[in-house]
């Protein structure tokens, strides 16, 4: 399952981040978005969603949410 289909308010564990972009992978890693870390969809927006990673909240678009596998 990807983050795009994750339920709001439920905590998931990141299984894989597959962006095919080294700079984006590095940026996500700096936010704490990497395998084994918990992530929660806080709310859905048109074209994206707000996620909670560690102590921060971030807005990501649907394309990026599709590249983050959770379980």
Short mmCIF file of C-alpha atoms in Angstrom, two decimals:
data_model
loop_
_atom_site.label_atom_id
_atom_site.label_comp_id
_atom_site.label_asym_id
_atom_site.label_seq_id
_atom_site.Cartn_x
_atom_site.Cartn_y
_atom_site.Cartn_z
CA UNK A 1 0.00 0.00 0.00
CA UNK A 2 1.19 3.53 -0.65
CA UNK A 3 0.73 6.65 1.41
CA UNK A 4 -1.80 7.84 -1.17
CA UNK A 5 -4.28 5.16 -0.06
CA UNK A 6 -3.47 5.34 3.68
CA UNK A 7 -6.24 6.23 6.11
CA UNK A 8 -6.24 9.58 7.91
CA UNK A 9 -5.18 9.45 11.55
CA UNK A 10 -3.69 5.95 11.42
CA UNK A 11 0.03 5.50 12.03
CA UNK A 12 1.94 3.45 9.46
CA UNK A 13 5.53 2.33 9.15
CA UNK A 14 7.42 3.40 6.03
CA UNK A 15 8.41 0.28 4.08
CA UNK A 16 10.10 1.90 1.08
CA UNK A 17 10.69 5.29 -0.51
CA UNK A 18 11.04 5.00 -4.28
CA UNK A 19 11.25 8.45 -5.87
CA UNK A 20 13.95 7.72 -8.49
CA UNK A 21 15.40 11.15 -7.64
CA UNK A 22 18.52 11.21 -5.48
CA UNK A 23 18.04 14.83 -4.34
CA UNK A 24 14.44 14.16 -3.31
CA UNK A 25 15.49 10.99 -1.48
CA UNK A 26 18.10 12.99 0.43
CA UNK A 27 15.57 15.70 1.27
CA UNK A 28 13.01 13.18 2.52
CA UNK A 29 15.71 11.47 4.60
CA UNK A 30 16.52 14.83 6.24
CA UNK A 31 12.84 15.14 7.24
CA UNK A 32 12.91 11.67 8.81
CA UNK A 33 11.03 9.99 5.96
CA UNK A 34 12.89 6.70 5.53
CA UNK A 35 12.31 2.96 5.95
CA UNK A 36 11.25 1.88 9.42
CA UNK A 37 9.99 5.28 10.58
CA UNK A 38 6.37 5.90 11.59
CA UNK A 39 4.27 8.24 9.46
CA UNK A 40 0.66 9.45 9.82
CA UNK A 41 -1.64 11.12 7.29
CA UNK A 42 -3.06 14.05 9.23
CA UNK A 43 -5.41 15.31 6.51
CA UNK A 44 -6.12 15.16 2.80
CA UNK A 45 -5.87 18.17 0.53
CA UNK A 46 -6.77 18.67 -3.11
CA UNK A 47 -3.72 17.33 -4.88
CA UNK A 48 -1.89 16.11 -1.77
CA UNK A 49 -1.92 15.42 1.94
CA UNK A 50 -0.47 16.61 5.24
CA UNK A 51 1.68 14.02 6.98
CA UNK A 52 3.24 13.84 10.41
CA UNK A 53 6.81 12.52 10.55
CA UNK A 54 8.66 12.60 13.86
CA UNK A 55 7.84 16.03 15.38
CA UNK A 56 6.98 17.80 12.12
CA UNK A 57 4.08 18.17 9.72
CA UNK A 58 4.66 18.39 5.99
CA UNK A 59 2.51 18.79 2.90
CA UNK A 60 3.31 16.38 0.10
CA UNK A 61 1.72 16.05 -3.32
CA UNK A 62 -0.07 12.94 -4.56
CA UNK A 63 2.81 11.92 -6.85
CA UNK A 64 5.22 11.83 -3.92
CA UNK A 65 2.65 10.08 -1.69
CA UNK A 66 2.39 7.38 -4.36
CA UNK A 67 6.15 6.73 -4.12
CA UNK A 68 6.10 6.07 -0.35
CA UNK A 69 5.13 2.49 0.52
CA UNK A 70 3.72 1.94 4.01
CA UNK A 71 2.50 -1.03 5.99
#
